[in-house]
Coordinates of N, CA and C in Angstrom, one line a residue:
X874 N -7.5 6.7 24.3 CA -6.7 7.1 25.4 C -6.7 8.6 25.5
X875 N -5.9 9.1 26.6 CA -5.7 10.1 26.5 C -4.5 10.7 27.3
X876 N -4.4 12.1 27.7 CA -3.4 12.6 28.4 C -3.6 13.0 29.6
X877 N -3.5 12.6 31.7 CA -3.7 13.7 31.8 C -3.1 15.0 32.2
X878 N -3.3 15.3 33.3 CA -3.0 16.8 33.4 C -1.8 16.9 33.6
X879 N -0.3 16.4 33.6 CA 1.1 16.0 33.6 C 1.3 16.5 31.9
X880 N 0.3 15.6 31.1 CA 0.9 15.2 29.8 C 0.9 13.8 29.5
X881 N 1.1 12.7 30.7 CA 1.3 12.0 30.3 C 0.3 10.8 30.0
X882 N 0.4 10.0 28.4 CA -0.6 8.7 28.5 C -1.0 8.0 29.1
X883 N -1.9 8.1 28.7 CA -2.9 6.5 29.5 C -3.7 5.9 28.4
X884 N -3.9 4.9 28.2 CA -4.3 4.2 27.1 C -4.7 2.4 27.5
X885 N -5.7 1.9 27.8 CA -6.6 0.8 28.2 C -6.8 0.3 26.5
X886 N -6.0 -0.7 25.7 CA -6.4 -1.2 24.7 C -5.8 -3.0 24.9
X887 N -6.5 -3.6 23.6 CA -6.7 -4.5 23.4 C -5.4 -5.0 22.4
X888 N -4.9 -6.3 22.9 CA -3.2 -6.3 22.2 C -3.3 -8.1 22.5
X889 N -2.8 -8.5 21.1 CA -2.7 -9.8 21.0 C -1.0 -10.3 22.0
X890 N -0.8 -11.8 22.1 CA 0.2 -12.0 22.4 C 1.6 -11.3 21.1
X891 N 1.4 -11.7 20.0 CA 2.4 -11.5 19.1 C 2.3 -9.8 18.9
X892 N 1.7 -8.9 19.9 CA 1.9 -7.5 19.8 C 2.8 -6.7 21.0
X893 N 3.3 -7.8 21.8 CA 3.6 -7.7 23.4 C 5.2 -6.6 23.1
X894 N 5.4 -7.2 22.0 CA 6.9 -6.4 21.7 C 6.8 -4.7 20.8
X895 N 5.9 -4.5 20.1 CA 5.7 -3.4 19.7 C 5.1 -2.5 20.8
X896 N 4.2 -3.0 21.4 CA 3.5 -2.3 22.2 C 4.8 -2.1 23.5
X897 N 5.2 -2.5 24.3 CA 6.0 -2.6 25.3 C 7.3 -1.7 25.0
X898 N 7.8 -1.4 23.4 CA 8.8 -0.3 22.8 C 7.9 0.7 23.0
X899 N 6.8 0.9 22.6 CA 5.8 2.3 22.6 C 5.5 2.8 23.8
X900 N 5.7 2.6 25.0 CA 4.8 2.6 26.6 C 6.0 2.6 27.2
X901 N 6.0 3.8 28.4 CA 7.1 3.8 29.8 C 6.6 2.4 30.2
X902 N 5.3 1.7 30.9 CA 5.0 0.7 31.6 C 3.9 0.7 31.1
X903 N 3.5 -0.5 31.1 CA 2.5 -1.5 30.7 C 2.3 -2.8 31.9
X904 N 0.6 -2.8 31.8 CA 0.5 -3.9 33.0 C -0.3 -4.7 31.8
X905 N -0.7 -5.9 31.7 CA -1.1 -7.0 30.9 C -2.3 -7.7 32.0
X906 N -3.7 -7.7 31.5 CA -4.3 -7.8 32.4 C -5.8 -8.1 31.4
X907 N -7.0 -8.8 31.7 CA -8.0 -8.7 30.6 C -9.1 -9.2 31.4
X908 N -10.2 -9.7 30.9 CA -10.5 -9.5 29.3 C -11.1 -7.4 29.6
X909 N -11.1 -7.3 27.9 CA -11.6 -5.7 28.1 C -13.0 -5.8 28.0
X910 N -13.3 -5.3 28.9 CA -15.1 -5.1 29.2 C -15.4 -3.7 28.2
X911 N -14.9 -3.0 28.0 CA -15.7 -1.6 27.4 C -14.5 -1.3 26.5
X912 N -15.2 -1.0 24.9 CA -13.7 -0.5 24.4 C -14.4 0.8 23.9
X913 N -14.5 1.9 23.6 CA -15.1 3.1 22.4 C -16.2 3.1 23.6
X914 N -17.1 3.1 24.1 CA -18.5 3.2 25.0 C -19.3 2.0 24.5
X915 N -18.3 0.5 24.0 CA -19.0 -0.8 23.3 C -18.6 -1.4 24.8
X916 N -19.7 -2.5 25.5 CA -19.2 -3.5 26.3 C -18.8 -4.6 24.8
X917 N -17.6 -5.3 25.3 CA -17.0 -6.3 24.7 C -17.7 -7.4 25.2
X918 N -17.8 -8.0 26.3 CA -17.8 -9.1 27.0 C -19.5 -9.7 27.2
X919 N -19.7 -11.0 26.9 CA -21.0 -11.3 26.5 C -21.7 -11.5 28.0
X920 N -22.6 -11.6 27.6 CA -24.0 -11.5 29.2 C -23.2 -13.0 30.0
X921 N -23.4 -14.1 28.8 CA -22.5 -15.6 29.3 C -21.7 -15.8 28.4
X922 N -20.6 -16.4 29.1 CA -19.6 -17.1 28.3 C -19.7 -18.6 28.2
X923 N -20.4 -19.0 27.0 CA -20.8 -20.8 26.9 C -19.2 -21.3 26.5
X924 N -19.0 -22.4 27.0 CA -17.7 -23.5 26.7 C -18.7 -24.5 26.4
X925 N -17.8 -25.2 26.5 CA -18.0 -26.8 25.9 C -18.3 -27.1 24.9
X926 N -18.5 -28.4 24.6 CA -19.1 -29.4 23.4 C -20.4 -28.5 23.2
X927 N -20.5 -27.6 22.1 CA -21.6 -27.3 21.2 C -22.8 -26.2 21.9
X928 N -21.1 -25.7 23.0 CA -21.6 -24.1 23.8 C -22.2 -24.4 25.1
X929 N -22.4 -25.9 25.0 CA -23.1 -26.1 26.6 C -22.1 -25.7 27.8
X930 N -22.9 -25.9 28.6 CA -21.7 -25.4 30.1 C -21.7 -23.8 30.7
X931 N -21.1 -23.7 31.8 CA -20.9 -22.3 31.4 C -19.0 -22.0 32.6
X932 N -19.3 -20.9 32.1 CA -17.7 -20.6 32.3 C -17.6 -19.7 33.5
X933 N -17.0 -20.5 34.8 CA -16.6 -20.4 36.1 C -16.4 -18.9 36.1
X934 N -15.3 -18.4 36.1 CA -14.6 -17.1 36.0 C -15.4 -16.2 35.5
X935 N -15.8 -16.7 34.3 CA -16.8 -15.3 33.5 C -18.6 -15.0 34.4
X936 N -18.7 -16.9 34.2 CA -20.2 -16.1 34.7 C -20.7 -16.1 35.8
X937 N -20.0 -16.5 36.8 CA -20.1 -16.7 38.5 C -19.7 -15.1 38.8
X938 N -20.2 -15.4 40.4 CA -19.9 -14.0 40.7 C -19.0 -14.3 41.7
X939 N -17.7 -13.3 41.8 CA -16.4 -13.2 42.1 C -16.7 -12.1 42.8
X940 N -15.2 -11.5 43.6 CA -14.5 -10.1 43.7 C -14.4 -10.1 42.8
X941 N -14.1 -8.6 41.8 CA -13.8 -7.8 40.9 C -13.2 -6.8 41.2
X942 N -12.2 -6.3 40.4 CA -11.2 -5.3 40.1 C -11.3 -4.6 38.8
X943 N -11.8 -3.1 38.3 CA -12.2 -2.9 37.4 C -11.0 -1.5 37.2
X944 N -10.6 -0.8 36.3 CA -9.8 0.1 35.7 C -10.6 0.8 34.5
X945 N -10.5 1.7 34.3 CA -11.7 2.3 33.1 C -11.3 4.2 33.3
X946 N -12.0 4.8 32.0 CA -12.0 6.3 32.0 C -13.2 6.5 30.7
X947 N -13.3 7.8 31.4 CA -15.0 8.3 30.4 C -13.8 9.0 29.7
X948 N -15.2 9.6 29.2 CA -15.0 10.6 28.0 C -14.5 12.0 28.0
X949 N -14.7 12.3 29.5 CA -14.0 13.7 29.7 C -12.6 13.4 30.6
X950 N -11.9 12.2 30.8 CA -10.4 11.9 31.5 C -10.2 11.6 32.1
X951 N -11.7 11.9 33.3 CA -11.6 11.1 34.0 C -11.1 9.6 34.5
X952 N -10.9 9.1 35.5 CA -10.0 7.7 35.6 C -10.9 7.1 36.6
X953 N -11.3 5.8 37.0 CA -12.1 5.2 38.0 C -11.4 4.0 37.8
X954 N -11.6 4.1 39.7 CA -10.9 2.4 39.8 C -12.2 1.8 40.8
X955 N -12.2 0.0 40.5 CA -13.7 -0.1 40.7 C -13.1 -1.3 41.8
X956 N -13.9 -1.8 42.9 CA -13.7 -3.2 43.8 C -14.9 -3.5 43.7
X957 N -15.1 -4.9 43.5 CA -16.7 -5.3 44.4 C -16.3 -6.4 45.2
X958 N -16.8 -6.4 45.9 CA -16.7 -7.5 47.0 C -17.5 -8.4 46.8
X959 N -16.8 -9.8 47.1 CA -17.8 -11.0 46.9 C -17.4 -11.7 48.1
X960 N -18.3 -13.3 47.6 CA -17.9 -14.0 48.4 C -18.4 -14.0 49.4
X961 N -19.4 -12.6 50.1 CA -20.1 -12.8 51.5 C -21.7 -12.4 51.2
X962 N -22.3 -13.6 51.4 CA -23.3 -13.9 50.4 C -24.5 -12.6 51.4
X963 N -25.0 -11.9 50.6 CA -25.9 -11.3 51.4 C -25.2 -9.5 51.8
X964 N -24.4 -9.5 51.8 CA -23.6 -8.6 52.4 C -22.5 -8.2 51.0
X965 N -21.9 -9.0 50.4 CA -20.8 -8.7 49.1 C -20.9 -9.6 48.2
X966 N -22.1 -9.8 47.1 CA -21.7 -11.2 46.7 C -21.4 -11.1 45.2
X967 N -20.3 -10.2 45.1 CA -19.3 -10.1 43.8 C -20.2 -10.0 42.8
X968 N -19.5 -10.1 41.6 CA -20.0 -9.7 40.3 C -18.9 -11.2 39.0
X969 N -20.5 -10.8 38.0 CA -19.9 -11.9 36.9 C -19.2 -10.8 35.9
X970 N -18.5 -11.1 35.2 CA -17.7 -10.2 34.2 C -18.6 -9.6 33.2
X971 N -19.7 -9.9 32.9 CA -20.5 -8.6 32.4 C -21.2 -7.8 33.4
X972 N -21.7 -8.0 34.4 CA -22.0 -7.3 35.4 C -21.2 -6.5 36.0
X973 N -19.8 -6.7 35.7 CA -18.6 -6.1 36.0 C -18.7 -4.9 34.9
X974 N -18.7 -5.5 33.5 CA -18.8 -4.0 32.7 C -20.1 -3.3 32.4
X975 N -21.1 -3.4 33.1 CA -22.5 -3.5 33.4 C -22.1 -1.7 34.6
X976 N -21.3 -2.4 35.2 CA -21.7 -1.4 36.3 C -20.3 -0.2 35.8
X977 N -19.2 -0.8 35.4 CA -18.4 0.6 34.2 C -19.1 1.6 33.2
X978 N -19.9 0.5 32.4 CA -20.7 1.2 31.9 C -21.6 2.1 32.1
X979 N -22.3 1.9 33.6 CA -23.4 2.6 33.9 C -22.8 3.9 34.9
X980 N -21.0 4.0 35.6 CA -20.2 4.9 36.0 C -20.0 6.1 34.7
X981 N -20.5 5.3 33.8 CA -20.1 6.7 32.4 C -18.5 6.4 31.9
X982 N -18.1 5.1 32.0 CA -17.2 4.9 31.7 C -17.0 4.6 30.2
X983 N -15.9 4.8 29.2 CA -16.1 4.7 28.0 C -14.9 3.6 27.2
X984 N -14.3 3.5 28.2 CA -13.0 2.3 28.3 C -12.7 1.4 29.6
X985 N -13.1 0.2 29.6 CA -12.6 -0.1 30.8 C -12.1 -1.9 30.6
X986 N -11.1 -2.2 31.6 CA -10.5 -3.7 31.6 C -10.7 -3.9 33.2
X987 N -10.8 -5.5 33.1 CA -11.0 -6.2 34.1 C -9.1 -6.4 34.8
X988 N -9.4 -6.4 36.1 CA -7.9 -6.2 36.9 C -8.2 -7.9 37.5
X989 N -7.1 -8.1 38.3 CA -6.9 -9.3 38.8 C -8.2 -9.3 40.2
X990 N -8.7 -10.2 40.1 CA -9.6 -10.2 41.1 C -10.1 -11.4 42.5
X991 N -11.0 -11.9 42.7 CA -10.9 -12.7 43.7 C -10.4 -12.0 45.0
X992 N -9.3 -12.9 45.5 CA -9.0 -12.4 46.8 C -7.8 -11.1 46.8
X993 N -7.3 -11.1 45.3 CA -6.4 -10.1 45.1 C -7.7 -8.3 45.0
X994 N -8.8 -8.5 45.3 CA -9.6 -6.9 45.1 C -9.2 -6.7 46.1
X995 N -8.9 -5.6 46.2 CA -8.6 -4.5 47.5 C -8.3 -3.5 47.0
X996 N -9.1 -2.0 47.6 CA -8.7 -0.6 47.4 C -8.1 -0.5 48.9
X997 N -6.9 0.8 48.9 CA -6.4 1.3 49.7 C -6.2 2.5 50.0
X998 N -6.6 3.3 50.9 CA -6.4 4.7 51.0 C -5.1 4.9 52.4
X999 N -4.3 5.7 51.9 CA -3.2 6.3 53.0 C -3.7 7.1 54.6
X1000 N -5.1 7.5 54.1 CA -5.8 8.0 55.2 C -6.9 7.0 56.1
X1001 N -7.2 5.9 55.4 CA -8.1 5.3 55.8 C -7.2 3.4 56.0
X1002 N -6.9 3.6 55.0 CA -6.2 1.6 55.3 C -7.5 1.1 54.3
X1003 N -7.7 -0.3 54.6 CA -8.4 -1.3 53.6 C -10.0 0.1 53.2
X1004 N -10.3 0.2 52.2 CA -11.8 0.6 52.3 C -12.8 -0.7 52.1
X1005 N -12.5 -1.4 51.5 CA -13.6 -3.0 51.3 C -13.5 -4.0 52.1
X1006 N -14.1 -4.8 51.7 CA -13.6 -6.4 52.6 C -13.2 -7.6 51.8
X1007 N -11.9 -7.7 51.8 CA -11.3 -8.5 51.1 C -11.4 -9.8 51.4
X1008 N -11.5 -10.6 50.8 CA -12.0 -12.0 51.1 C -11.0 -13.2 51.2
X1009 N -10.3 -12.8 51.5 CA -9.1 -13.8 51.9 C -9.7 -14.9 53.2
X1010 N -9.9 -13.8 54.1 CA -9.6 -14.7 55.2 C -11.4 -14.7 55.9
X1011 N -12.2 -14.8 54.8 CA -13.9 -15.2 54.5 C -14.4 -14.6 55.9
X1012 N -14.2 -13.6 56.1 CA -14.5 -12.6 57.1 C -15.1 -11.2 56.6
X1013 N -16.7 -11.0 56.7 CA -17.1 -9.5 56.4 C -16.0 -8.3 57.1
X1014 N -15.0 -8.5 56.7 CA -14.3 -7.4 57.4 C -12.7 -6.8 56.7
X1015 N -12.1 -6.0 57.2 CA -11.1 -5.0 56.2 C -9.7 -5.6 56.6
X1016 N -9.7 -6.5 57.1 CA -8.3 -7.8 57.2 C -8.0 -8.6 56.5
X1017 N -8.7 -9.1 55.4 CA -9.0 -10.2 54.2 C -7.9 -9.7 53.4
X1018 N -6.6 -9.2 53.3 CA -5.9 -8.3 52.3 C -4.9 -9.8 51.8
X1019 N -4.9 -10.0 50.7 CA -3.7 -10.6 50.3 C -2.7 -10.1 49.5
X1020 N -1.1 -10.6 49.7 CA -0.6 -9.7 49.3 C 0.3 -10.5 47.5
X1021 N -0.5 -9.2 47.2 CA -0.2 -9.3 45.6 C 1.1 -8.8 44.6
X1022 N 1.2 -9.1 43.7 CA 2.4 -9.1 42.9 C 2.3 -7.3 42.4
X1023 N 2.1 -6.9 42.0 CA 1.3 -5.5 41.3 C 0.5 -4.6 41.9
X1024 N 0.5 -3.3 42.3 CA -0.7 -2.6 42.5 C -0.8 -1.5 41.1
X1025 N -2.0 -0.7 41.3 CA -1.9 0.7 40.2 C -1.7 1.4 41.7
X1026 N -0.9 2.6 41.8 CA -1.0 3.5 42.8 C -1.3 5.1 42.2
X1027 N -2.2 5.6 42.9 CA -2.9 6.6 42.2 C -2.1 8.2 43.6
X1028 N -1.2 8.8 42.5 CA -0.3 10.3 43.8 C -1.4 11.4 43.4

């Protein structure tokens, strides 16, 4: 983690359920959110995620390609927030969760976790309105916005 220019922490780690209460005394706010794609400048998250009986199969969420919502910081404090658009085949067609820390990675990112994604990706600027195209309403366009439980807002 680190501090920024306020003073105050930021910190992207990895915390079991039975750590929810230590960590939550330690932290103004905490958002609970996973898996962590990059921890130290390590991607976590495997190329595929095999399930089943004896690894066969493969795992919807992880290795298909989705919307993505990514959160991450390099090594100098910087902070990056990531959308990919999916869903519009040709034009946006999402990312699988190592392709997700695939492309953190390759931003120079040295910590990063995966945010809620699918139809919940959407960046928002105060000057501009939607910048992506959110896939709600399966239209290449900046009206697809669903409305979600949580945002990060960046002053």
């Amino acid at each position: 983690g680190f501090k920024d220019k306020r003073g105050k922490r930021i910190q992207i780690k990895s915390c079991l359920p039975d750590q929810y209460q230590e960590i939550t005394d330690e932290w103004h706010s905490v958002m609970a959110t996973g898996p962590m794609l990059i921890s130290e400048d390590t991607i976590l998250v495997p190329e595929f995620a095999k399930i089943g009986e004896n690894g066969t199969g493969t795992d919807s969420f992880n290795d298909k390609r989705h919307p993505r919502t990514a959160m991450g910081y390099d090594n100098k404090g910087n902070i990056c927030l990531i959308v990919i658009d999916g869903r519009h085949k040709g034009k946006g067609d999402g990312a699988s969760i190592y392709e997700t820390a695939l492309i953190c990675s390759f931003l120079g990112l040295t910590d990063a976790i995966n945010l809620d994604g699918g139809g919940s990706s959407a960046i928002w600027s105060n000057e501009t309105g939607v910048l992506n195209h959110p896939s709600d309403n399966k239209a290449f366009d900046h009206e697809g916005e669903r409305v979600v439980p949580n945002i990060i807002g960046v002053f």
